[in-house]
Amino acid sequence: MKRSIILMGPPGAGKGTLAKKLISLGLVHISTGDMFREAIKAGTALGQLAEQFIKRGDLVPDEVTIGIVKERLSQEDCANGFLLDGFPRTLVQAEALDEITKEIVRPIDVVLNLDCDEKELVRRISGRRVCKVCGAPYHIDTLKPKVDGVCDLCGGPLYQRNDDNEEALKVRLEHYTHQTKPLLEFYQVKGLLHNFNGSLRSEVLFDEIVEFLKS
Ligand code: AP5
């Protein structure tokens, strides 16, 4: 099975939702967005720095992001593979990742790209709610919790991310178009890129991707 995976796609394409399902295959989920949000919650120096960028929808500086990913990928649980969600997002990060994977002798097996049209992205992001405790994603229309405002998985309270507003989303989509989308070509040239329809129902998408990873 393909086990060293990069998950790409614009904000709201469903990366986090899919990644949380793929954990069932024994993959280690590494989300830079989640790592920054954890640091913000814990009030660390990293969190204080990252928050300034995230709330505006801007990218956290490359050197900071590369540093945390390098440290995470060198931990023992990544020896059998990892699922990178939200990294790399710039060419500098992609080139740094090439070096890191050489150092840990764990090359990338595949890049999964989730396509989704912009109208649907806006609908998803504006209705997203997230569990404050375990980070599970919900949607006010399409993925409601059993009890309003309460996470089905851990009972934690649901909240709206402070970068899930119209203004920040515009900035995030611009960064995606100009800095992250060009990486699709970078991985296409390496023969690693595989495109999937992120507009599919999440269960259907999950089955399609599991079949692909096992092929
Ligand atoms: P990050 O947390 O990575 O945010 P993102 O890439 O903008 O992606 P999202 O989390 O918004 O969306 P998603 O694709 O995971 O969608 P989800 O599954 O939740 O990054 C946040 C910030 O951190 C960045 O803006 C930046 O500032 C910083 N950062 C992170 N990484 C960085 C890096 N490498 N470099 C620099 N800065 C970095 O789904 C969205 C909604 O849609 C949910 O409500 C869900 O229920 C619903 N949904 C999902 N799938 C489906 C489906 N198939 N059908 C219907 N609804 C669905």
PDB file of C-alpha atoms and ligand atoms in Angstrom:
ATOM      1  CA  MET A   1       0.000   0.000   0.000  1.00  0.00           C
ATOM      2  CA  LYS A   2       1.105   3.574  -0.692  1.00  0.00           C
ATOM      3  CA  ARG A   3       1.933   4.963   2.770  1.00  0.00           C
ATOM      4  CA  SER A   4       3.860   8.238   2.362  1.00  0.00           C
ATOM      5  CA  ILE A   5       1.193  10.583   1.121  1.00  0.00           C
ATOM      6  CA  ILE A   6       0.680  14.280   0.480  1.00  0.00           C
ATOM      7  CA  LEU A   7      -2.927  15.484   0.506  1.00  0.00           C
ATOM      8  CA  MET A   8      -3.494  18.667  -1.502  1.00  0.00           C
ATOM      9  CA  GLY A   9      -6.464  20.837  -2.453  1.00  0.00           C
ATOM     10  CA  PRO A  10      -7.872  24.312  -1.832  1.00  0.00           C
ATOM     11  CA  PRO A  11      -9.298  25.394   1.553  1.00  0.00           C
ATOM     12  CA  GLY A  12     -12.501  23.459   2.164  1.00  0.00           C
ATOM     13  CA  ALA A  13     -11.821  20.731  -0.422  1.00  0.00           C
ATOM     14  CA  GLY A  14     -12.196  18.122   2.336  1.00  0.00           C
ATOM     15  CA  LYS A  15      -8.556  17.336   3.174  1.00  0.00           C
ATOM     16  CA  GLY A  16      -9.092  17.220   6.930  1.00  0.00           C
ATOM     17  CA  THR A  17     -12.330  15.227   6.652  1.00  0.00           C
ATOM     18  CA  LEU A  18     -10.679  12.632   4.408  1.00  0.00           C
ATOM     19  CA  ALA A  19      -7.475  12.495   6.470  1.00  0.00           C
ATOM     20  CA  LYS A  20      -9.413  11.761   9.656  1.00  0.00           C
ATOM     21  CA  LYS A  21     -11.016   8.764   7.899  1.00  0.00           C
ATOM     22  CA  LEU A  22      -7.691   7.548   6.464  1.00  0.00           C
ATOM     23  CA  ILE A  23      -6.287   7.239   9.985  1.00  0.00           C
ATOM     24  CA  SER A  24      -8.261   3.960  10.099  1.00  0.00           C
ATOM     25  CA  LEU A  25      -5.625   2.534   7.699  1.00  0.00           C
ATOM     26  CA  GLY A  26      -2.958   3.124  10.323  1.00  0.00           C
ATOM     27  CA  LEU A  27      -1.618   6.284   8.674  1.00  0.00           C
ATOM     28  CA  VAL A  28      -0.082   9.031  10.819  1.00  0.00           C
ATOM     29  CA  HIS A  29      -1.987  12.266  10.081  1.00  0.00           C
ATOM     30  CA  ILE A  30       0.195  15.380  10.078  1.00  0.00           C
ATOM     31  CA  SER A  31      -1.801  18.570   9.537  1.00  0.00           C
ATOM     32  CA  THR A  32       0.189  21.809   9.787  1.00  0.00           C
ATOM     33  CA  GLY A  33      -3.085  23.719  10.287  1.00  0.00           C
ATOM     34  CA  ASP A  34      -3.992  21.464  13.261  1.00  0.00           C
ATOM     35  CA  MET A  35      -0.463  21.790  14.679  1.00  0.00           C
ATOM     36  CA  PHE A  36      -0.694  25.584  14.562  1.00  0.00           C
ATOM     37  CA  ARG A  37      -4.190  25.566  16.113  1.00  0.00           C
ATOM     38  CA  GLU A  38      -2.930  23.312  18.942  1.00  0.00           C
ATOM     39  CA  ALA A  39      -0.044  25.737  19.555  1.00  0.00           C
ATOM     40  CA  ILE A  40      -2.454  28.696  19.582  1.00  0.00           C
ATOM     41  CA  LYS A  41      -4.686  26.891  22.095  1.00  0.00           C
ATOM     42  CA  ALA A  42      -1.667  26.119  24.294  1.00  0.00           C
ATOM     43  CA  GLY A  43      -0.481  29.740  24.088  1.00  0.00           C
ATOM     44  CA  THR A  44       3.078  28.811  23.057  1.00  0.00           C
ATOM     45  CA  ALA A  45       5.472  31.201  21.283  1.00  0.00           C
ATOM     46  CA  LEU A  46       4.812  29.286  18.047  1.00  0.00           C
ATOM     47  CA  GLY A  47       1.061  29.720  18.565  1.00  0.00           C
ATOM     48  CA  GLN A  48       1.362  33.458  19.209  1.00  0.00           C
ATOM     49  CA  LEU A  49       3.385  33.892  16.041  1.00  0.00           C
ATOM     50  CA  ALA A  50       1.177  31.658  13.864  1.00  0.00           C
ATOM     51  CA  GLU A  51      -2.061  33.301  15.034  1.00  0.00           C
ATOM     52  CA  GLN A  52      -1.067  36.652  13.515  1.00  0.00           C
ATOM     53  CA  PHE A  53      -0.892  35.074  10.069  1.00  0.00           C
ATOM     54  CA  ILE A  54      -3.719  32.540  10.318  1.00  0.00           C
ATOM     55  CA  LYS A  55      -6.455  34.946  11.416  1.00  0.00           C
ATOM     56  CA  ARG A  56      -5.804  37.103   8.308  1.00  0.00           C
ATOM     57  CA  GLY A  57      -5.707  34.038   6.044  1.00  0.00           C
ATOM     58  CA  ASP A  58      -1.995  34.507   5.332  1.00  0.00           C
ATOM     59  CA  LEU A  59       0.576  31.723   5.257  1.00  0.00           C
ATOM     60  CA  VAL A  60       2.835  31.203   8.254  1.00  0.00           C
ATOM     61  CA  PRO A  61       6.463  31.902   7.175  1.00  0.00           C
ATOM     62  CA  ASP A  62       8.198  29.009   5.417  1.00  0.00           C
ATOM     63  CA  GLU A  63      11.096  28.650   7.863  1.00  0.00           C
ATOM     64  CA  VAL A  64       8.704  28.224  10.805  1.00  0.00           C
ATOM     65  CA  THR A  65       6.472  25.722   9.010  1.00  0.00           C
ATOM     66  CA  ILE A  66       9.355  23.697   7.584  1.00  0.00           C
ATOM     67  CA  GLY A  67      10.913  23.505  11.055  1.00  0.00           C
ATOM     68  CA  ILE A  68       7.837  21.961  12.697  1.00  0.00           C
ATOM     69  CA  VAL A  69       7.288  19.474   9.858  1.00  0.00           C
ATOM     70  CA  LYS A  70      10.933  18.401   9.871  1.00  0.00           C
ATOM     71  CA  GLU A  71      10.785  17.754  13.591  1.00  0.00           C
ATOM     72  CA  ARG A  72       7.475  15.846  13.304  1.00  0.00           C
ATOM     73  CA  LEU A  73       8.605  13.660  10.386  1.00  0.00           C
ATOM     74  CA  SER A  74      11.732  12.583  12.235  1.00  0.00           C
ATOM     75  CA  GLN A  75       9.641  11.050  15.043  1.00  0.00           C
ATOM     76  CA  GLU A  76       9.493   7.279  15.270  1.00  0.00           C
ATOM     77  CA  ASP A  77       5.803   6.872  14.410  1.00  0.00           C
ATOM     78  CA  CYS A  78       6.479   8.238  10.894  1.00  0.00           C
ATOM     79  CA  ALA A  79       8.951   5.454  10.045  1.00  0.00           C
ATOM     80  CA  ASN A  80       6.212   3.496   8.238  1.00  0.00           C
ATOM     81  CA  GLY A  81       4.744   6.440   6.428  1.00  0.00           C
ATOM     82  CA  PHE A  82       2.684   9.581   6.975  1.00  0.00           C
ATOM     83  CA  LEU A  83      -0.210  11.561   5.589  1.00  0.00           C
ATOM     84  CA  LEU A  84       0.757  15.212   5.110  1.00  0.00           C
ATOM     85  CA  ASP A  85      -2.285  17.525   5.083  1.00  0.00           C
ATOM     86  CA  GLY A  86      -1.685  21.202   4.250  1.00  0.00           C
ATOM     87  CA  PHE A  87       2.049  20.855   3.637  1.00  0.00           C
ATOM     88  CA  PRO A  88       3.780  21.739   1.360  1.00  0.00           C
ATOM     89  CA  ARG A  89       2.022  24.945   0.330  1.00  0.00           C
ATOM     90  CA  THR A  90       4.886  26.821  -1.358  1.00  0.00           C
ATOM     91  CA  LEU A  91       7.716  25.853  -3.678  1.00  0.00           C
ATOM     92  CA  VAL A  92      10.240  26.513  -0.884  1.00  0.00           C
ATOM     93  CA  GLN A  93       8.329  24.048   1.341  1.00  0.00           C
ATOM     94  CA  ALA A  94       8.145  21.443  -1.448  1.00  0.00           C
ATOM     95  CA  GLU A  95      11.892  21.650  -2.033  1.00  0.00           C
ATOM     96  CA  ALA A  96      12.562  21.428   1.710  1.00  0.00           C
ATOM     97  CA  LEU A  97      10.317  18.356   1.893  1.00  0.00           C
ATOM     98  CA  ASP A  98      12.385  16.695  -0.851  1.00  0.00           C
ATOM     99  CA  GLU A  99      15.457  17.144   1.359  1.00  0.00           C
ATOM    100  CA  ILE A 100      13.697  15.963   4.534  1.00  0.00           C
ATOM    101  CA  THR A 101      12.381  12.786   2.873  1.00  0.00           C
ATOM    102  CA  LYS A 102      15.910  12.024   1.629  1.00  0.00           C
ATOM    103  CA  GLU A 103      17.266  12.452   5.170  1.00  0.00           C
ATOM    104  CA  ILE A 104      14.656  10.157   6.712  1.00  0.00           C
ATOM    105  CA  VAL A 105      14.873   7.767   3.720  1.00  0.00           C
ATOM    106  CA  ARG A 106      11.129   7.768   3.217  1.00  0.00           C
ATOM    107  CA  PRO A 107      10.278   9.090  -0.279  1.00  0.00           C
ATOM    108  CA  ILE A 108       6.802  10.381  -1.104  1.00  0.00           C
ATOM    109  CA  ASP A 109       4.726   7.591  -2.727  1.00  0.00           C
ATOM    110  CA  VAL A 110       1.863   9.700  -3.983  1.00  0.00           C
ATOM    111  CA  VAL A 111       0.242  13.156  -4.018  1.00  0.00           C
ATOM    112  CA  LEU A 112      -3.570  13.082  -3.794  1.00  0.00           C
ATOM    113  CA  ASN A 113      -5.188  16.261  -5.071  1.00  0.00           C
ATOM    114  CA  LEU A 114      -8.830  17.036  -4.245  1.00  0.00           C
ATOM    115  CA  ASP A 115     -10.501  19.242  -6.871  1.00  0.00           C
ATOM    116  CA  CYS A 116     -13.544  21.280  -5.891  1.00  0.00           C
ATOM    117  CA  ASP A 117     -15.216  24.333  -7.448  1.00  0.00           C
ATOM    118  CA  GLU A 118     -15.035  27.666  -5.645  1.00  0.00           C
ATOM    119  CA  LYS A 119     -18.785  28.071  -5.002  1.00  0.00           C
ATOM    120  CA  GLU A 120     -18.807  24.734  -3.148  1.00  0.00           C
ATOM    121  CA  LEU A 121     -15.643  25.682  -1.200  1.00  0.00           C
ATOM    122  CA  VAL A 122     -17.313  28.871   0.047  1.00  0.00           C
ATOM    123  CA  ARG A 123     -20.468  26.924   1.018  1.00  0.00           C
ATOM    124  CA  ARG A 124     -18.412  24.356   2.935  1.00  0.00           C
ATOM    125  CA  ILE A 125     -16.154  26.816   4.741  1.00  0.00           C
ATOM    126  CA  SER A 126     -18.917  29.207   5.746  1.00  0.00           C
ATOM    127  CA  GLY A 127     -20.921  26.339   7.289  1.00  0.00           C
ATOM    128  CA  ARG A 128     -18.046  24.450   8.878  1.00  0.00           C
ATOM    129  CA  ARG A 129     -17.974  23.888  12.615  1.00  0.00           C
ATOM    130  CA  VAL A 130     -15.080  22.145  14.345  1.00  0.00           C
ATOM    131  CA  CYS A 131     -14.761  20.347  17.671  1.00  0.00           C
ATOM    132  CA  LYS A 132     -12.669  22.402  20.083  1.00  0.00           C
ATOM    133  CA  VAL A 133     -11.322  19.245  21.743  1.00  0.00           C
ATOM    134  CA  CYS A 134     -10.623  16.665  18.987  1.00  0.00           C
ATOM    135  CA  GLY A 135     -10.805  18.830  15.840  1.00  0.00           C
ATOM    136  CA  ALA A 136     -13.498  16.708  14.114  1.00  0.00           C
ATOM    137  CA  PRO A 137     -15.121  18.720  11.291  1.00  0.00           C
ATOM    138  CA  TYR A 138     -18.915  19.220  10.939  1.00  0.00           C
ATOM    139  CA  HIS A 139     -21.166  21.260   8.660  1.00  0.00           C
ATOM    140  CA  ILE A 140     -24.334  23.134   9.639  1.00  0.00           C
ATOM    141  CA  ASP A 141     -26.277  21.637   6.676  1.00  0.00           C
ATOM    142  CA  THR A 142     -24.520  18.520   5.418  1.00  0.00           C
ATOM    143  CA  LEU A 143     -22.778  17.042   8.437  1.00  0.00           C
ATOM    144  CA  LYS A 144     -24.758  17.919  11.540  1.00  0.00           C
ATOM    145  CA  PRO A 145     -23.817  16.488  14.923  1.00  0.00           C
ATOM    146  CA  LYS A 146     -26.442  14.363  16.687  1.00  0.00           C
ATOM    147  CA  VAL A 147     -26.765  17.012  19.416  1.00  0.00           C
ATOM    148  CA  ASP A 148     -26.574  20.646  18.296  1.00  0.00           C
ATOM    149  CA  GLY A 149     -23.165  22.192  19.073  1.00  0.00           C
ATOM    150  CA  VAL A 150     -21.704  18.987  20.569  1.00  0.00           C
ATOM    151  CA  CYS A 151     -19.110  16.662  18.987  1.00  0.00           C
ATOM    152  CA  ASP A 152     -20.432  13.117  18.330  1.00  0.00           C
ATOM    153  CA  LEU A 153     -16.980  11.642  18.919  1.00  0.00           C
ATOM    154  CA  CYS A 154     -15.809  13.222  22.163  1.00  0.00           C
ATOM    155  CA  GLY A 155     -18.620  15.443  23.458  1.00  0.00           C
ATOM    156  CA  GLY A 156     -16.509  18.599  23.014  1.00  0.00           C
ATOM    157  CA  PRO A 157     -18.093  21.953  22.059  1.00  0.00           C
ATOM    158  CA  LEU A 158     -18.201  22.945  18.375  1.00  0.00           C
ATOM    159  CA  TYR A 159     -16.936  26.348  17.213  1.00  0.00           C
ATOM    160  CA  GLN A 160     -16.339  28.322  14.032  1.00  0.00           C
ATOM    161  CA  ARG A 161     -12.648  28.844  13.139  1.00  0.00           C
ATOM    162  CA  ASN A 162     -11.622  32.514  13.201  1.00  0.00           C
ATOM    163  CA  ASP A 163     -10.222  32.202   9.648  1.00  0.00           C
ATOM    164  CA  ASP A 164     -13.546  30.832   8.331  1.00  0.00           C
ATOM    165  CA  ASN A 165     -14.936  34.261   7.434  1.00  0.00           C
ATOM    166  CA  GLU A 166     -15.420  35.880   4.031  1.00  0.00           C
ATOM    167  CA  GLU A 167     -12.429  38.220   4.278  1.00  0.00           C
ATOM    168  CA  ALA A 168      -9.855  35.627   5.425  1.00  0.00           C
ATOM    169  CA  LEU A 169     -11.194  33.027   3.003  1.00  0.00           C
ATOM    170  CA  LYS A 170     -10.588  35.414   0.077  1.00  0.00           C
ATOM    171  CA  VAL A 171      -6.953  35.748   1.153  1.00  0.00           C
ATOM    172  CA  ARG A 172      -6.607  31.957   1.658  1.00  0.00           C
ATOM    173  CA  LEU A 173      -7.960  31.264  -1.829  1.00  0.00           C
ATOM    174  CA  GLU A 174      -5.536  33.802  -3.316  1.00  0.00           C
ATOM    175  CA  HIS A 175      -2.581  32.148  -1.561  1.00  0.00           C
ATOM    176  CA  TYR A 176      -3.819  28.791  -2.788  1.00  0.00           C
ATOM    177  CA  THR A 177      -4.079  29.984  -6.424  1.00  0.00           C
ATOM    178  CA  HIS A 178      -0.725  31.760  -6.538  1.00  0.00           C
ATOM    179  CA  GLN A 179       1.494  29.735  -4.202  1.00  0.00           C
ATOM    180  CA  THR A 180       0.063  26.259  -3.695  1.00  0.00           C
ATOM    181  CA  LYS A 181      -1.691  25.361  -6.957  1.00  0.00           C
ATOM    182  CA  PRO A 182       1.589  25.628  -8.956  1.00  0.00           C
ATOM    183  CA  LEU A 183       2.891  22.697  -6.863  1.00  0.00           C
ATOM    184  CA  LEU A 184       0.507  20.403  -8.739  1.00  0.00           C
ATOM    185  CA  GLU A 185       2.786  20.849 -11.775  1.00  0.00           C
ATOM    186  CA  PHE A 186       5.866  20.232  -9.543  1.00  0.00           C
ATOM    187  CA  TYR A 187       4.468  16.825  -8.526  1.00  0.00           C
ATOM    188  CA  GLN A 188       2.976  16.064 -11.945  1.00  0.00           C
ATOM    189  CA  VAL A 189       6.477  16.271 -13.437  1.00  0.00           C
ATOM    190  CA  LYS A 190       7.685  13.806 -10.786  1.00  0.00           C
ATOM    191  CA  GLY A 191       4.863  11.419 -11.784  1.00  0.00           C
ATOM    192  CA  LEU A 192       3.362  11.511  -8.269  1.00  0.00           C
ATOM    193  CA  LEU A 193       0.141  13.490  -8.810  1.00  0.00           C
ATOM    194  CA  HIS A 194      -3.302  11.846  -8.802  1.00  0.00           C
ATOM    195  CA  ASN A 195      -6.481  13.945  -9.040  1.00  0.00           C
ATOM    196  CA  PHE A 196      -9.752  13.106  -7.291  1.00  0.00           C
ATOM    197  CA  ASN A 197     -13.156  14.762  -7.334  1.00  0.00           C
ATOM    198  CA  GLY A 198     -13.468  16.457  -3.926  1.00  0.00           C
ATOM    199  CA  SER A 199     -17.138  17.250  -4.622  1.00  0.00           C
ATOM    200  CA  LEU A 200     -18.094  13.597  -4.189  1.00  0.00           C
ATOM    201  CA  ARG A 201     -19.848  12.503  -1.012  1.00  0.00           C
ATOM    202  CA  SER A 202     -17.111  11.959   1.568  1.00  0.00           C
ATOM    203  CA  GLU A 203     -17.891   8.198   1.966  1.00  0.00           C
ATOM    204  CA  VAL A 204     -17.658   7.658  -1.821  1.00  0.00           C
ATOM    205  CA  LEU A 205     -14.411   9.639  -2.040  1.00  0.00           C
ATOM    206  CA  PHE A 206     -12.933   7.688   0.866  1.00  0.00           C
ATOM    207  CA  ASP A 207     -13.713   4.320  -0.794  1.00  0.00           C
ATOM    208  CA  GLU A 208     -12.222   5.499  -4.103  1.00  0.00           C
ATOM    209  CA  ILE A 209      -9.031   6.657  -2.435  1.00  0.00           C
ATOM    210  CA  VAL A 210      -8.602   3.540  -0.286  1.00  0.00           C
ATOM    211  CA  GLU A 211      -8.929   1.394  -3.408  1.00  0.00           C
ATOM    212  CA  PHE A 212      -6.343   3.557  -5.172  1.00  0.00           C
ATOM    213  CA  LEU A 213      -3.880   3.469  -2.245  1.00  0.00           C
ATOM    214  CA  LYS A 214      -4.118  -0.320  -2.113  1.00  0.00           C
ATOM    215  CA  SER A 215      -3.669  -0.744  -5.911  1.00  0.00           C
TER     216      SER A 215
HETATM  217  P1  AP5 B   1      -5.448  24.446   7.261  1.00  0.00           P
HETATM  218  O1  AP5 B   1      -6.026  24.050   8.549  1.00  0.00           O
HETATM  219  O2  AP5 B   1      -4.575  23.499   6.520  1.00  0.00           O
HETATM  220  O3  AP5 B   1      -6.628  24.969   6.347  1.00  0.00           O
HETATM  221  P2  AP5 B   1      -6.947  24.837   4.782  1.00  0.00           P
HETATM  222  O4  AP5 B   1      -5.913  24.253   3.896  1.00  0.00           O
HETATM  223  O5  AP5 B   1      -7.429  26.206   4.422  1.00  0.00           O
HETATM  224  O6  AP5 B   1      -7.972  23.755   4.720  1.00  0.00           O
HETATM  225  P3  AP5 B   1      -9.233  23.674   5.565  1.00  0.00           P
HETATM  226  O7  AP5 B   1      -8.935  23.080   6.911  1.00  0.00           O
HETATM  227  O8  AP5 B   1      -9.960  24.998   5.572  1.00  0.00           O
HETATM  228  O9  AP5 B   1     -10.136  22.721   4.663  1.00  0.00           O
HETATM  229  P4  AP5 B   1     -10.100  21.163   4.414  1.00  0.00           P
HETATM  230  O10 AP5 B   1      -9.709  20.926   2.987  1.00  0.00           O
HETATM  231  O11 AP5 B   1      -9.343  20.422   5.469  1.00  0.00           O
HETATM  232  O12 AP5 B   1     -11.662  20.888   4.514  1.00  0.00           O
HETATM  233  P5  AP5 B   1     -12.504  20.110   5.645  1.00  0.00           P
HETATM  234  O13 AP5 B   1     -12.243  18.653   5.551  1.00  0.00           O
HETATM  235  O14 AP5 B   1     -12.382  20.753   6.976  1.00  0.00           O
HETATM  236  O15 AP5 B   1      -4.591  25.775   7.436  1.00  0.00           O
HETATM  237  C1  AP5 B   1      -5.088  26.886   8.165  1.00  0.00           C
HETATM  238  C2  AP5 B   1      -4.058  28.000   8.156  1.00  0.00           C
HETATM  239  O16 AP5 B   1      -2.833  27.555   8.793  1.00  0.00           O
HETATM  240  C3  AP5 B   1      -3.605  28.487   6.766  1.00  0.00           C
HETATM  241  O17 AP5 B   1      -4.484  29.435   6.193  1.00  0.00           O
HETATM  242  C4  AP5 B   1      -2.220  29.083   7.106  1.00  0.00           C
HETATM  243  O18 AP5 B   1      -2.349  30.343   7.699  1.00  0.00           O
HETATM  244  C5  AP5 B   1      -1.682  28.098   8.152  1.00  0.00           C
HETATM  245  N1  AP5 B   1      -0.911  27.012   7.523  1.00  0.00           N
HETATM  246  C6  AP5 B   1      -1.237  25.680   7.530  1.00  0.00           C
HETATM  247  N2  AP5 B   1      -0.329  24.980   6.817  1.00  0.00           N
HETATM  248  C7  AP5 B   1       0.594  25.882   6.371  1.00  0.00           C
HETATM  249  C8  AP5 B   1       1.752  25.762   5.557  1.00  0.00           C
HETATM  250  N3  AP5 B   1       2.152  24.584   5.056  1.00  0.00           N
HETATM  251  N4  AP5 B   1       2.448  26.896   5.290  1.00  0.00           N
HETATM  252  C9  AP5 B   1       2.073  28.089   5.783  1.00  0.00           C
HETATM  253  N5  AP5 B   1       0.968  28.268   6.536  1.00  0.00           N
HETATM  254  C10 AP5 B   1       0.232  27.174   6.825  1.00  0.00           C
HETATM  255  O19 AP5 B   1     -13.978  20.357   5.064  1.00  0.00           O
HETATM  256  C11 AP5 B   1     -14.553  21.659   5.024  1.00  0.00           C
HETATM  257  C12 AP5 B   1     -16.065  21.539   5.252  1.00  0.00           C
HETATM  258  O20 AP5 B   1     -16.644  20.822   4.175  1.00  0.00           O
HETATM  259  C13 AP5 B   1     -16.463  20.800   6.530  1.00  0.00           C
HETATM  260  O21 AP5 B   1     -17.582  21.442   7.067  1.00  0.00           O
HETATM  261  C14 AP5 B   1     -16.826  19.395   6.055  1.00  0.00           C
HETATM  262  O22 AP5 B   1     -17.846  18.822   6.844  1.00  0.00           O
HETATM  263  C15 AP5 B   1     -17.312  19.652   4.634  1.00  0.00           C
HETATM  264  N6  AP5 B   1     -16.955  18.569   3.729  1.00  0.00           N
HETATM  265  C16 AP5 B   1     -15.738  17.958   3.639  1.00  0.00           C
HETATM  266  N7  AP5 B   1     -15.744  17.016   2.690  1.00  0.00           N
HETATM  267  C17 AP5 B   1     -16.996  17.044   2.149  1.00  0.00           C
HETATM  268  C18 AP5 B   1     -17.632  16.317   1.105  1.00  0.00           C
HETATM  269  N8  AP5 B   1     -16.975  15.367   0.417  1.00  0.00           N
HETATM  270  N9  AP5 B   1     -18.925  16.604   0.802  1.00  0.00           N
HETATM  271  C19 AP5 B   1     -19.590  17.568   1.472  1.00  0.00           C
HETATM  272  N10 AP5 B   1     -19.051  18.291   2.488  1.00  0.00           N
HETATM  273  C20 AP5 B   1     -17.768  18.036   2.815  1.00  0.00           C
END
